[in-house]
Amino acid sequence: MRASIISTMRLLEMSDSQFPVGNFSFSNGLETASYEKIVHDADTLRQYVEAASIQSAFSDGIASIHAYRAVDDNNYQEVLHADEEVILCKMNDEARQMVLRMGKKMAELIVHITDCPMMEQFLKDINAGVTAGTYPIAQAIAMHHAGISEEDMFTSQQFGVINMILGAALRCVRVSHYDTQKIAYEMAQRIADDYQTVKDSDYEDMRAFVPGMDIMASLHEKGNMRMFMN
């Protein structure tokens, strides 16, 4: 009971939008999608969130599951392999910037707040340029260390992607809190179904092909919208 409470508390802490890794600074292309009137109401927002969730599950999700199991086996080289696979799946500069900034920040935070030798090594390798240092892999190391299950780690990752977009939507799309919370509530079944698929997937099954979102990110890099980081 006590261990369950502690791991749940740590899961909530790391999943909170206020956890200082910079999640709130990005919109995952939504700012441009809103500006271009592609996302303009609750229905189009739901479609955008679902596309982002699928993209994340079948790229970051697969790699982080492998990394989590590698941490369990104390196989650090496999952790680095998973990190490389994540960055190879990022098709645009904004996506790469997001996972690298958040990954390093997560590593720095964990090293500061707890004794985690593998994260210490991961942070050293990030600073030395040995590895990219992506957010999903930093999450895998941190959450395994915190006693959080693989399933809960995957759920937290997906929640983070969904919550990032929904939080941004309240600032740039004509939707209410009722709309965003309804979307988040309904996405739970999607996350559960995707986990059942990706938990047995290998690196060769990773895919991030959602070209509309990559176009939005590319436009955001060159556009005049500056509510969110690019």
One Martini backbone bead per residue (centre of mass of N, CA, C, O) as a GRO file, in nm:
protein
  230
    1MET     BB    1   0.060   0.061  -0.023
    2ARG     BB    2   0.293   0.260   0.015
    3ALA     BB    3   0.426   0.217  -0.266
    4SER     BB    4   0.177   0.304  -0.428
    5ILE     BB    5   0.161   0.593  -0.325
    6ILE     BB    6   0.443   0.685  -0.412
    7SER     BB    7   0.421   0.620  -0.720
    8THR     BB    8   0.169   0.793  -0.767
    9MET     BB    9   0.288   1.061  -0.680
   10ARG     BB   10   0.516   1.059  -0.896
   11LEU     BB   11   0.334   1.042  -1.141
   12LEU     BB   12   0.183   1.308  -1.092
   13GLU     BB   13   0.427   1.490  -1.093
   14MET     BB   14   0.535   1.407  -1.391
   15SER     BB   15   0.236   1.479  -1.527
   16ASP     BB   16   0.241   1.760  -1.464
   17SER     BB   17   0.227   2.068  -1.623
   18GLN     BB   18   0.425   2.197  -1.386
   19PHE     BB   19   0.648   2.035  -1.463
   20PRO     BB   20   0.984   2.162  -1.523
   21VAL     BB   21   1.021   2.095  -1.880
   22GLY     BB   22   0.830   2.279  -2.096
   23ASN     BB   23   0.549   2.185  -2.204
   24PHE     BB   24   0.389   2.472  -2.214
   25SER     BB   25   0.573   2.601  -2.460
   26PHE     BB   26   0.413   2.404  -2.642
   27SER     BB   27   0.181   2.294  -2.934
   28ASN     BB   28   0.232   2.090  -3.168
   29GLY     BB   29   0.124   2.299  -3.410
   30LEU     BB   30  -0.148   2.443  -3.322
   31GLU     BB   31  -0.104   2.741  -3.379
   32THR     BB   32  -0.107   2.708  -3.688
   33ALA     BB   33  -0.373   2.550  -3.718
   34SER     BB   34  -0.537   2.790  -3.612
   35TYR     BB   35  -0.442   3.016  -3.806
   36GLU     BB   36  -0.537   2.824  -4.065
   37LYS     BB   37  -0.824   2.687  -3.979
   38ILE     BB   38  -0.800   2.376  -3.908
   39VAL     BB   39  -0.835   2.457  -3.608
   40HIS     BB   40  -1.177   2.570  -3.473
   41ASP     BB   41  -1.287   2.328  -3.291
   42ALA     BB   42  -1.368   2.052  -3.116
   43ASP     BB   43  -1.351   1.847  -3.352
   44THR     BB   44  -1.073   1.932  -3.474
   45LEU     BB   45  -0.922   1.897  -3.210
   46ARG     BB   46  -0.969   1.597  -3.170
   47GLN     BB   47  -0.822   1.511  -3.430
   48TYR     BB   48  -0.546   1.630  -3.353
   49VAL     BB   49  -0.502   1.476  -3.092
   50GLU     BB   50  -0.518   1.191  -3.211
   51ALA     BB   51  -0.280   1.219  -3.407
   52ALA     BB   52  -0.065   1.284  -3.188
   53SER     BB   53  -0.103   1.025  -3.022
   54ILE     BB   54  -0.030   0.822  -3.240
   55GLN     BB   55   0.248   0.929  -3.309
   56SER     BB   56   0.364   0.885  -3.022
   57ALA     BB   57   0.307   0.583  -2.973
   58PHE     BB   58   0.469   0.494  -3.261
   59SER     BB   59   0.741   0.616  -3.128
   60ASP     BB   60   0.802   0.701  -2.834
   61GLY     BB   61   0.658   0.459  -2.704
   62ILE     BB   62   0.834   0.230  -2.810
   63ALA     BB   63   1.112   0.333  -2.714
   64SER     BB   64   1.040   0.360  -2.406
   65ILE     BB   65   0.980   0.064  -2.355
   66HIS     BB   66   1.263  -0.034  -2.423
   67ALA     BB   67   1.405   0.141  -2.212
   68TYR     BB   68   1.265   0.035  -1.962
   69ARG     BB   69   1.365  -0.261  -2.001
   70ALA     BB   70   1.666  -0.186  -1.998
   71VAL     BB   71   1.672  -0.081  -1.711
   72ASP     BB   72   1.579  -0.348  -1.585
   73ASP     BB   73   1.859  -0.485  -1.720
   74ASN     BB   74   2.099  -0.285  -1.714
   75ASN     BB   75   2.096  -0.161  -2.032
   76TYR     BB   76   2.245   0.113  -2.148
   77GLN     BB   77   2.287   0.072  -2.455
   78GLU     BB   78   1.981   0.042  -2.513
   79VAL     BB   79   1.904   0.322  -2.425
   80LEU     BB   80   2.070   0.465  -2.647
   81HIS     BB   81   1.922   0.335  -2.881
   82ALA     BB   82   1.643   0.453  -2.818
   83ASP     BB   83   1.731   0.749  -2.841
   84GLU     BB   84   1.804   0.736  -3.143
   85GLU     BB   85   1.520   0.651  -3.247
   86VAL     BB   86   1.372   0.906  -3.169
   87ILE     BB   87   1.532   1.123  -3.335
   88LEU     BB   88   1.480   0.979  -3.615
   89CYS     BB   89   1.152   1.049  -3.592
   90LYS     BB   90   1.215   1.353  -3.634
   91MET     BB   91   1.103   1.565  -3.902
   92ASN     BB   92   1.140   1.832  -3.728
   93ASP     BB   93   1.284   2.086  -3.554
   94GLU     BB   94   1.069   2.127  -3.335
   95ALA     BB   95   1.059   1.833  -3.233
   96ARG     BB   96   1.355   1.815  -3.157
   97GLN     BB   97   1.367   2.049  -2.961
   98MET     BB   98   1.157   1.945  -2.762
   99VAL     BB   99   1.289   1.665  -2.677
  100LEU     BB  100   1.564   1.789  -2.588
  101ARG     BB  101   1.484   1.998  -2.376
  102MET     BB  102   1.308   1.806  -2.201
  103GLY     BB  103   1.520   1.587  -2.154
  104LYS     BB  104   1.735   1.753  -2.006
  105LYS     BB  105   1.550   1.861  -1.785
  106MET     BB  106   1.475   1.591  -1.666
  107ALA     BB  107   1.760   1.501  -1.593
  108GLU     BB  108   1.828   1.739  -1.405
  109LEU     BB  109   1.602   1.695  -1.203
  110ILE     BB  110   1.659   1.403  -1.111
  111VAL     BB  111   1.951   1.455  -1.015
  112HIS     BB  112   1.855   1.666  -0.797
  113ILE     BB  113   1.611   1.486  -0.636
  114THR     BB  114   1.787   1.215  -0.692
  115ASP     BB  115   1.930   0.886  -0.684
  116CYS     BB  116   2.042   0.828  -1.033
  117PRO     BB  117   2.285   0.683  -1.205
  118MET     BB  118   2.170   0.662  -1.495
  119MET     BB  119   2.098   0.964  -1.519
  120GLU     BB  120   2.379   1.071  -1.476
  121GLN     BB  121   2.494   0.939  -1.731
  122PHE     BB  122   2.296   1.061  -1.933
  123LEU     BB  123   2.374   1.357  -1.879
  124LYS     BB  124   2.672   1.330  -1.953
  125ASP     BB  125   2.613   1.235  -2.249
  126ILE     BB  126   2.469   1.486  -2.335
  127ASN     BB  127   2.699   1.696  -2.274
  128ALA     BB  128   2.909   1.517  -2.463
  129GLY     BB  129   2.746   1.402  -2.728
  130VAL     BB  130   2.666   1.090  -2.720
  131THR     BB  131   2.364   1.183  -2.683
  132ALA     BB  132   2.065   1.338  -2.720
  133GLY     BB  133   1.824   1.343  -2.499
  134THR     BB  134   1.529   1.238  -2.472
  135TYR     BB  135   1.229   1.248  -2.318
  136PRO     BB  136   1.124   0.948  -2.326
  137ILE     BB  137   1.390   0.834  -2.199
  138ALA     BB  138   1.396   0.999  -1.943
  139GLN     BB  139   1.126   0.889  -1.846
  140ALA     BB  140   1.203   0.592  -1.824
  141ILE     BB  141   1.421   0.627  -1.610
  142ALA     BB  142   1.258   0.785  -1.397
  143MET     BB  143   1.011   0.586  -1.364
  144HIS     BB  144   1.161   0.339  -1.285
  145HIS     BB  145   1.296   0.465  -1.032
  146ALA     BB  146   0.995   0.541  -0.909
  147GLY     BB  147   0.804   0.273  -0.956
  148ILE     BB  148   0.684   0.290  -1.234
  149SER     BB  149   0.506   0.160  -1.464
  150GLU     BB  150   0.490   0.100  -1.793
  151GLU     BB  151   0.192   0.177  -1.832
  152ASP     BB  152   0.211   0.451  -1.680
  153MET     BB  153   0.422   0.577  -1.858
  154PHE     BB  154   0.261   0.575  -2.119
  155THR     BB  155   0.023   0.737  -2.011
  156SER     BB  156   0.186   0.990  -1.938
  157GLN     BB  157   0.284   1.057  -2.220
  158GLN     BB  158   0.006   1.086  -2.353
  159PHE     BB  159  -0.100   1.299  -2.162
  160GLY     BB  160   0.112   1.512  -2.233
  161VAL     BB  161   0.031   1.553  -2.527
  162ILE     BB  162  -0.267   1.619  -2.482
  163ASN     BB  163  -0.232   1.849  -2.269
  164MET     BB  164  -0.066   2.040  -2.440
  165ILE     BB  165  -0.285   2.092  -2.658
  166LEU     BB  166  -0.525   2.169  -2.475
  167GLY     BB  167  -0.386   2.407  -2.338
  168ALA     BB  168  -0.335   2.564  -2.602
  169ALA     BB  169  -0.634   2.582  -2.701
  170LEU     BB  170  -0.729   2.790  -2.477
  171ARG     BB  171  -0.542   3.020  -2.636
  172CYS     BB  172  -0.626   2.954  -2.979
  173VAL     BB  173  -0.920   2.829  -2.940
  174ARG     BB  174  -1.275   2.786  -2.973
  175VAL     BB  175  -1.281   2.671  -2.653
  176SER     BB  176  -1.358   2.489  -2.373
  177HIS     BB  177  -1.320   2.314  -2.086
  178TYR     BB  178  -1.532   2.108  -2.165
  179ASP     BB  179  -1.407   2.023  -2.431
  180THR     BB  180  -1.122   1.933  -2.332
  181GLN     BB  181  -1.219   1.725  -2.116
  182LYS     BB  182  -1.373   1.542  -2.308
  183ILE     BB  183  -1.133   1.460  -2.478
  184ALA     BB  184  -0.959   1.341  -2.252
  185TYR     BB  185  -1.164   1.127  -2.160
  186GLU     BB  186  -1.190   0.980  -2.448
  187MET     BB  187  -0.872   0.903  -2.479
  188ALA     BB  188  -0.832   0.659  -2.292
  189GLN     BB  189  -0.906   0.425  -2.488
  190ARG     BB  190  -0.687   0.483  -2.695
  191ILE     BB  191  -0.445   0.434  -2.509
  192ALA     BB  192  -0.510   0.143  -2.433
  193ASP     BB  193  -0.505   0.030  -2.724
  194ASP     BB  194  -0.217   0.120  -2.803
  195TYR     BB  195  -0.061  -0.040  -2.592
  196GLN     BB  196  -0.139  -0.325  -2.697
  197THR     BB  197   0.028  -0.276  -2.959
  198VAL     BB  198   0.321  -0.150  -2.868
  199LYS     BB  199   0.435  -0.358  -2.651
  200ASP     BB  200   0.519  -0.563  -2.917
  201SER     BB  201   0.703  -0.364  -3.049
  202ASP     BB  202   0.943  -0.249  -3.269
  203TYR     BB  203   1.149  -0.034  -3.425
  204GLU     BB  204   1.031  -0.108  -3.712
  205ASP     BB  205   0.734   0.008  -3.613
  206MET     BB  206   0.810   0.286  -3.632
  207ARG     BB  207   0.607   0.596  -3.657
  208ALA     BB  208   0.557   0.960  -3.791
  209PHE     BB  209   0.322   0.976  -4.019
  210VAL     BB  210   0.212   1.326  -4.007
  211PRO     BB  211   0.231   1.566  -4.232
  212GLY     BB  212   0.050   1.794  -4.125
  213MET     BB  213   0.220   1.845  -3.865
  214ASP     BB  214   0.489   1.909  -4.005
  215ILE     BB  215   0.386   2.155  -4.157
  216MET     BB  216   0.305   2.321  -3.912
  217ALA     BB  217   0.589   2.334  -3.790
  218SER     BB  218   0.728   2.471  -4.032
  219LEU     BB  219   0.549   2.726  -4.027
  220HIS     BB  220   0.616   2.810  -3.735
  221GLU     BB  221   0.918   2.875  -3.777
  222LYS     BB  222   0.830   3.118  -4.005
  223GLY     BB  223   0.633   3.262  -3.847
  224ASN     BB  224   0.448   3.510  -3.636
  225MET     BB  225   0.399   3.312  -3.419
  226ARG     BB  226   0.462   3.358  -3.036
  227MET     BB  227   0.320   3.193  -2.801
  228PHE     BB  228   0.511   2.962  -2.891
  229MET     BB  229   0.764   2.764  -2.924
  230ASN     BB  230   1.034   2.737  -3.208
   0.00000   0.00000   0.00000
